[in-house]
Amino acid sequence: MGDVAPQANGTTLIMARDCIVDFGNNALAFNLPETTNYLTNQTPSVFRMAYKGIIRPEANVIDLMDWGKGSIRVSVPWMEDRLNFSYYRSGDGNPEVGEDIGNINDFKLGENHLYEVIWTNDAAGAGGHVRFYIDGAIVGSAMPTQYKVRASNTFWMNVNGSMGNTSNSRALEMEYMEIGFKA
């Protein structure tokens, strides 16, 4: 998008085929601990993604990705009644591991809400768990993840796209979005 995004009703309009945030190859301002084990390298103790606004079916709401390191994504699949949290991690020729977890079933797309996804590391286990929230209220139960998420400062960050690709974008309205980590 250009320097000034269109506005309506106090929200930023992100049109189909547009991507509102794309840092490209610029490093994000965080550094998580690195290990030699690709299954634990750059694992936050807590990871939070939040989006306030209107989302649509099939949207890549928030996407963090680096092909060689991993991905963390919040999206809506073609089924309108689910919000997905998906992730994978890889590195140094190791296989990718990850999951696609859908949970939120009791919400209506096309209305303005605060959508939050919080992943918490299980320090003693192989993965962690993810929780979904709408307007600050927990939706569903904590869902276990088989593996740990990886968050690298080389990730590209996009709203309504993935690595600058907007072929799967939809018309969204955004008041704000937030990404948070705890080392």
PDB file of C-alpha atoms in Angstrom:
ATOM      1  CA  MET A   1       0.000   0.000   0.000  1.00  0.00           C
ATOM      2  CA  GLY A   2       1.028   3.576  -0.270  1.00  0.00           C
ATOM      3  CA  ASP A   3       1.952   5.859   2.600  1.00  0.00           C
ATOM      4  CA  VAL A   4      -1.664   6.746   3.393  1.00  0.00           C
ATOM      5  CA  ALA A   5      -4.239   3.963   3.637  1.00  0.00           C
ATOM      6  CA  PRO A   6      -7.927   4.728   3.040  1.00  0.00           C
ATOM      7  CA  GLN A   7     -10.015   5.307   6.180  1.00  0.00           C
ATOM      8  CA  ALA A   8     -13.691   4.743   7.043  1.00  0.00           C
ATOM      9  CA  ASN A   9     -15.541   4.874  10.360  1.00  0.00           C
ATOM     10  CA  GLY A  10     -12.275   5.319  12.278  1.00  0.00           C
ATOM     11  CA  THR A  11     -10.706   2.202  10.795  1.00  0.00           C
ATOM     12  CA  THR A  12      -8.032   1.611   8.190  1.00  0.00           C
ATOM     13  CA  LEU A  13      -9.413  -0.093   5.099  1.00  0.00           C
ATOM     14  CA  ILE A  14      -7.240  -2.891   3.781  1.00  0.00           C
ATOM     15  CA  MET A  15      -8.667  -3.677   0.385  1.00  0.00           C
ATOM     16  CA  ALA A  16      -8.510  -7.014  -1.403  1.00  0.00           C
ATOM     17  CA  ARG A  17      -5.066  -7.400  -2.994  1.00  0.00           C
ATOM     18  CA  ASP A  18      -3.548  -4.971  -0.466  1.00  0.00           C
ATOM     19  CA  CYS A  19      -1.216  -5.658   2.423  1.00  0.00           C
ATOM     20  CA  ILE A  20      -1.139  -3.035   5.164  1.00  0.00           C
ATOM     21  CA  VAL A  21       2.050  -4.026   7.010  1.00  0.00           C
ATOM     22  CA  ASP A  22       5.063  -5.513   5.280  1.00  0.00           C
ATOM     23  CA  PHE A  23       8.451  -4.934   6.850  1.00  0.00           C
ATOM     24  CA  GLY A  24      10.124  -7.006   4.156  1.00  0.00           C
ATOM     25  CA  ASN A  25      13.694  -7.774   5.076  1.00  0.00           C
ATOM     26  CA  ASN A  26      13.903  -5.191   7.863  1.00  0.00           C
ATOM     27  CA  ALA A  27      14.573  -6.867  11.195  1.00  0.00           C
ATOM     28  CA  LEU A  28      11.884  -6.705  13.847  1.00  0.00           C
ATOM     29  CA  ALA A  29      13.073  -5.202  17.120  1.00  0.00           C
ATOM     30  CA  PHE A  30      13.376  -8.273  19.340  1.00  0.00           C
ATOM     31  CA  ASN A  31      15.846 -11.070  19.966  1.00  0.00           C
ATOM     32  CA  LEU A  32      14.817 -14.364  21.541  1.00  0.00           C
ATOM     33  CA  PRO A  33      17.306 -16.851  23.008  1.00  0.00           C
ATOM     34  CA  GLU A  34      18.997 -19.031  20.402  1.00  0.00           C
ATOM     35  CA  THR A  35      19.801 -22.696  20.972  1.00  0.00           C
ATOM     36  CA  THR A  36      21.406 -25.375  18.813  1.00  0.00           C
ATOM     37  CA  ASN A  37      18.190 -27.442  18.924  1.00  0.00           C
ATOM     38  CA  TYR A  38      15.888 -26.433  16.079  1.00  0.00           C
ATOM     39  CA  LEU A  39      12.870 -27.591  18.135  1.00  0.00           C
ATOM     40  CA  THR A  40      13.552 -24.997  20.865  1.00  0.00           C
ATOM     41  CA  ASN A  41      15.523 -22.282  19.043  1.00  0.00           C
ATOM     42  CA  GLN A  42      14.002 -18.784  19.427  1.00  0.00           C
ATOM     43  CA  THR A  43      11.009 -19.962  21.460  1.00  0.00           C
ATOM     44  CA  PRO A  44       9.168 -17.245  23.397  1.00  0.00           C
ATOM     45  CA  SER A  45       7.624 -18.092  26.765  1.00  0.00           C
ATOM     46  CA  VAL A  46       4.488 -16.207  25.642  1.00  0.00           C
ATOM     47  CA  PHE A  47       3.476 -15.006  22.181  1.00  0.00           C
ATOM     48  CA  ARG A  48       0.413 -12.778  21.542  1.00  0.00           C
ATOM     49  CA  MET A  49      -1.241 -11.591  18.349  1.00  0.00           C
ATOM     50  CA  ALA A  50      -4.179  -9.158  18.471  1.00  0.00           C
ATOM     51  CA  TYR A  51      -6.314  -7.634  15.716  1.00  0.00           C
ATOM     52  CA  LYS A  52      -9.073  -5.069  16.351  1.00  0.00           C
ATOM     53  CA  GLY A  53     -11.432  -4.594  13.466  1.00  0.00           C
ATOM     54  CA  ILE A  54     -13.517  -6.441  10.903  1.00  0.00           C
ATOM     55  CA  ILE A  55     -12.232  -9.644   9.328  1.00  0.00           C
ATOM     56  CA  ARG A  56     -13.603 -11.698   6.444  1.00  0.00           C
ATOM     57  CA  PRO A  57     -13.603 -15.377   5.425  1.00  0.00           C
ATOM     58  CA  GLU A  58     -10.386 -16.696   3.865  1.00  0.00           C
ATOM     59  CA  ALA A  59      -8.312 -13.793   5.221  1.00  0.00           C
ATOM     60  CA  ASN A  60      -4.700 -14.037   6.321  1.00  0.00           C
ATOM     61  CA  VAL A  61      -5.265 -11.729   9.267  1.00  0.00           C
ATOM     62  CA  ILE A  62      -1.711 -11.594  10.697  1.00  0.00           C
ATOM     63  CA  ASP A  63       1.218 -13.493   9.229  1.00  0.00           C
ATOM     64  CA  LEU A  64       4.827 -13.644  10.454  1.00  0.00           C
ATOM     65  CA  MET A  65       7.154 -15.709   8.267  1.00  0.00           C
ATOM     66  CA  ASP A  66      10.698 -16.467   7.165  1.00  0.00           C
ATOM     67  CA  TRP A  67      10.917 -19.402   4.731  1.00  0.00           C
ATOM     68  CA  GLY A  68      14.032 -20.855   6.331  1.00  0.00           C
ATOM     69  CA  LYS A  69      12.946 -20.421   9.944  1.00  0.00           C
ATOM     70  CA  GLY A  70       9.214 -20.700  10.385  1.00  0.00           C
ATOM     71  CA  SER A  71       5.825 -19.054  10.423  1.00  0.00           C
ATOM     72  CA  ILE A  72       3.124 -17.941  12.850  1.00  0.00           C
ATOM     73  CA  ARG A  73      -0.271 -17.066  11.388  1.00  0.00           C
ATOM     74  CA  VAL A  74      -3.802 -16.137  12.410  1.00  0.00           C
ATOM     75  CA  SER A  75      -6.265 -16.670   9.576  1.00  0.00           C
ATOM     76  CA  VAL A  76      -9.870 -17.474   8.737  1.00  0.00           C
ATOM     77  CA  PRO A  77     -10.345 -20.545   6.524  1.00  0.00           C
ATOM     78  CA  TRP A  78     -12.973 -20.867   3.823  1.00  0.00           C
ATOM     79  CA  MET A  79     -15.348 -22.002   6.574  1.00  0.00           C
ATOM     80  CA  GLU A  80     -16.621 -18.763   8.092  1.00  0.00           C
ATOM     81  CA  ASP A  81     -16.972 -19.966  11.669  1.00  0.00           C
ATOM     82  CA  ARG A  82     -13.359 -20.602  12.641  1.00  0.00           C
ATOM     83  CA  LEU A  83     -10.308 -18.587  13.502  1.00  0.00           C
ATOM     84  CA  ASN A  84      -7.088 -20.546  12.944  1.00  0.00           C
ATOM     85  CA  PHE A  85      -3.716 -20.351  14.622  1.00  0.00           C
ATOM     86  CA  SER A  86      -1.079 -22.086  12.541  1.00  0.00           C
ATOM     87  CA  TYR A  87       2.668 -22.307  12.833  1.00  0.00           C
ATOM     88  CA  TYR A  88       5.684 -24.211  11.680  1.00  0.00           C
ATOM     89  CA  ARG A  89       9.372 -24.169  12.504  1.00  0.00           C
ATOM     90  CA  SER A  90      12.424 -25.446  10.666  1.00  0.00           C
ATOM     91  CA  GLY A  91      16.088 -24.729  10.325  1.00  0.00           C
ATOM     92  CA  ASP A  92      19.414 -25.982   9.032  1.00  0.00           C
ATOM     93  CA  GLY A  93      17.988 -28.738   6.845  1.00  0.00           C
ATOM     94  CA  ASN A  94      15.691 -30.096   9.554  1.00  0.00           C
ATOM     95  CA  PRO A  95      12.114 -31.023   8.640  1.00  0.00           C
ATOM     96  CA  GLU A  96       9.287 -28.613   9.243  1.00  0.00           C
ATOM     97  CA  VAL A  97       7.031 -29.252  12.219  1.00  0.00           C
ATOM     98  CA  GLY A  98       3.825 -27.444  13.033  1.00  0.00           C
ATOM     99  CA  GLU A  99       0.055 -27.443  13.161  1.00  0.00           C
ATOM    100  CA  ASP A 100      -3.113 -25.726  12.016  1.00  0.00           C
ATOM    101  CA  ILE A 101      -5.449 -25.273  15.001  1.00  0.00           C
ATOM    102  CA  GLY A 102      -8.982 -23.928  14.619  1.00  0.00           C
ATOM    103  CA  ASN A 103     -11.100 -23.029  17.593  1.00  0.00           C
ATOM    104  CA  ILE A 104     -13.376 -20.006  17.754  1.00  0.00           C
ATOM    105  CA  ASN A 105     -16.805 -21.206  16.669  1.00  0.00           C
ATOM    106  CA  ASP A 106     -19.144 -18.666  18.280  1.00  0.00           C
ATOM    107  CA  PHE A 107     -18.490 -15.397  16.520  1.00  0.00           C
ATOM    108  CA  LYS A 108     -19.782 -13.605  13.463  1.00  0.00           C
ATOM    109  CA  LEU A 109     -17.426 -12.302  10.828  1.00  0.00           C
ATOM    110  CA  GLY A 110     -18.104  -8.847   9.455  1.00  0.00           C
ATOM    111  CA  GLU A 111     -18.479  -7.242  12.894  1.00  0.00           C
ATOM    112  CA  ASN A 112     -15.876  -5.155  14.698  1.00  0.00           C
ATOM    113  CA  HIS A 113     -14.203  -7.170  17.479  1.00  0.00           C
ATOM    114  CA  LEU A 114     -10.875  -7.541  19.238  1.00  0.00           C
ATOM    115  CA  TYR A 115      -9.472 -10.951  18.242  1.00  0.00           C
ATOM    116  CA  GLU A 116      -6.553 -12.265  20.307  1.00  0.00           C
ATOM    117  CA  VAL A 117      -4.504 -15.448  20.160  1.00  0.00           C
ATOM    118  CA  ILE A 118      -2.046 -16.198  22.975  1.00  0.00           C
ATOM    119  CA  TRP A 119       0.410 -19.097  22.796  1.00  0.00           C
ATOM    120  CA  THR A 120       2.184 -20.106  26.026  1.00  0.00           C
ATOM    121  CA  ASN A 121       5.263 -22.331  26.148  1.00  0.00           C
ATOM    122  CA  ASP A 122       5.253 -25.500  28.230  1.00  0.00           C
ATOM    123  CA  ALA A 123       8.854 -25.274  29.464  1.00  0.00           C
ATOM    124  CA  ALA A 124       8.832 -28.919  30.585  1.00  0.00           C
ATOM    125  CA  GLY A 125       7.158 -30.286  27.441  1.00  0.00           C
ATOM    126  CA  ALA A 126       7.574 -30.471  23.685  1.00  0.00           C
ATOM    127  CA  GLY A 127       4.986 -27.793  22.892  1.00  0.00           C
ATOM    128  CA  GLY A 128       2.684 -25.395  24.663  1.00  0.00           C
ATOM    129  CA  HIS A 129      -0.929 -24.311  24.458  1.00  0.00           C
ATOM    130  CA  VAL A 130      -2.926 -21.687  22.600  1.00  0.00           C
ATOM    131  CA  ARG A 131      -5.977 -19.715  23.765  1.00  0.00           C
ATOM    132  CA  PHE A 132      -8.387 -17.627  21.718  1.00  0.00           C
ATOM    133  CA  TYR A 133     -10.136 -14.472  22.955  1.00  0.00           C
ATOM    134  CA  ILE A 134     -12.840 -12.225  21.522  1.00  0.00           C
ATOM    135  CA  ASP A 135     -13.263  -8.785  23.072  1.00  0.00           C
ATOM    136  CA  GLY A 136     -11.148  -9.914  26.037  1.00  0.00           C
ATOM    137  CA  ALA A 137     -13.251 -12.999  26.858  1.00  0.00           C
ATOM    138  CA  ILE A 138     -11.759 -16.504  26.601  1.00  0.00           C
ATOM    139  CA  VAL A 139     -13.388 -18.567  23.869  1.00  0.00           C
ATOM    140  CA  GLY A 140     -13.112 -22.333  24.213  1.00  0.00           C
ATOM    141  CA  SER A 141     -10.487 -24.171  26.188  1.00  0.00           C
ATOM    142  CA  ALA A 142      -6.704 -24.044  25.940  1.00  0.00           C
ATOM    143  CA  MET A 143      -5.568 -26.154  22.991  1.00  0.00           C
ATOM    144  CA  PRO A 144      -2.265 -28.031  23.231  1.00  0.00           C
ATOM    145  CA  THR A 145       0.356 -27.604  20.539  1.00  0.00           C
ATOM    146  CA  GLN A 146       2.584 -30.483  19.580  1.00  0.00           C
ATOM    147  CA  TYR A 147       5.631 -28.269  19.042  1.00  0.00           C
ATOM    148  CA  LYS A 148       6.949 -24.906  20.197  1.00  0.00           C
ATOM    149  CA  VAL A 149       6.469 -21.805  18.052  1.00  0.00           C
ATOM    150  CA  ARG A 150       9.544 -20.011  16.745  1.00  0.00           C
ATOM    151  CA  ALA A 151       9.703 -16.220  16.552  1.00  0.00           C
ATOM    152  CA  SER A 152      12.653 -14.795  14.633  1.00  0.00           C
ATOM    153  CA  ASN A 153      13.508 -11.130  14.150  1.00  0.00           C
ATOM    154  CA  THR A 154      13.954 -11.940  10.447  1.00  0.00           C
ATOM    155  CA  PHE A 155      10.247 -12.731  10.001  1.00  0.00           C
ATOM    156  CA  TRP A 156       8.311 -10.689   7.472  1.00  0.00           C
ATOM    157  CA  MET A 157       5.150  -9.307   9.093  1.00  0.00           C
ATOM    158  CA  ASN A 158       1.988  -8.864   7.044  1.00  0.00           C
ATOM    159  CA  VAL A 159      -1.654  -8.068   7.686  1.00  0.00           C
ATOM    160  CA  ASN A 160      -3.879  -9.379   4.869  1.00  0.00           C
ATOM    161  CA  GLY A 161      -1.041 -11.130   3.046  1.00  0.00           C
ATOM    162  CA  SER A 162       1.893 -13.468   3.382  1.00  0.00           C
ATOM    163  CA  MET A 163       5.475 -12.449   2.567  1.00  0.00           C
ATOM    164  CA  GLY A 164       4.122  -9.649   0.379  1.00  0.00           C
ATOM    165  CA  ASN A 165       1.807 -12.008  -1.529  1.00  0.00           C
ATOM    166  CA  THR A 166      -1.724 -10.619  -1.515  1.00  0.00           C
ATOM    167  CA  SER A 167      -3.366 -13.233  -3.749  1.00  0.00           C
ATOM    168  CA  ASN A 168      -5.253 -14.573  -0.710  1.00  0.00           C
ATOM    169  CA  SER A 169      -6.105 -11.153   0.751  1.00  0.00           C
ATOM    170  CA  ARG A 170      -9.619  -9.966   1.526  1.00  0.00           C
ATOM    171  CA  ALA A 171     -11.212  -6.601   2.285  1.00  0.00           C
ATOM    172  CA  LEU A 172     -10.539  -5.948   5.990  1.00  0.00           C
ATOM    173  CA  GLU A 173     -11.052  -3.015   8.340  1.00  0.00           C
ATOM    174  CA  MET A 174      -8.433  -2.525  11.041  1.00  0.00           C
ATOM    175  CA  GLU A 175      -8.392  -0.218  14.063  1.00  0.00           C
ATOM    176  CA  TYR A 176      -5.062  -1.655  15.246  1.00  0.00           C
ATOM    177  CA  MET A 177      -2.977  -4.795  15.494  1.00  0.00           C
ATOM    178  CA  GLU A 178      -0.430  -5.847  18.110  1.00  0.00           C
ATOM    179  CA  ILE A 179       2.288  -8.461  18.375  1.00  0.00           C
ATOM    180  CA  GLY A 180       3.817  -9.277  21.753  1.00  0.00           C
ATOM    181  CA  PHE A 181       6.563 -11.606  22.987  1.00  0.00           C
ATOM    182  CA  LYS A 182       7.959 -12.588  26.333  1.00  0.00           C
ATOM    183  CA  ALA A 183      11.428 -14.165  26.278  1.00  0.00           C
TER     184      ALA A 183
END
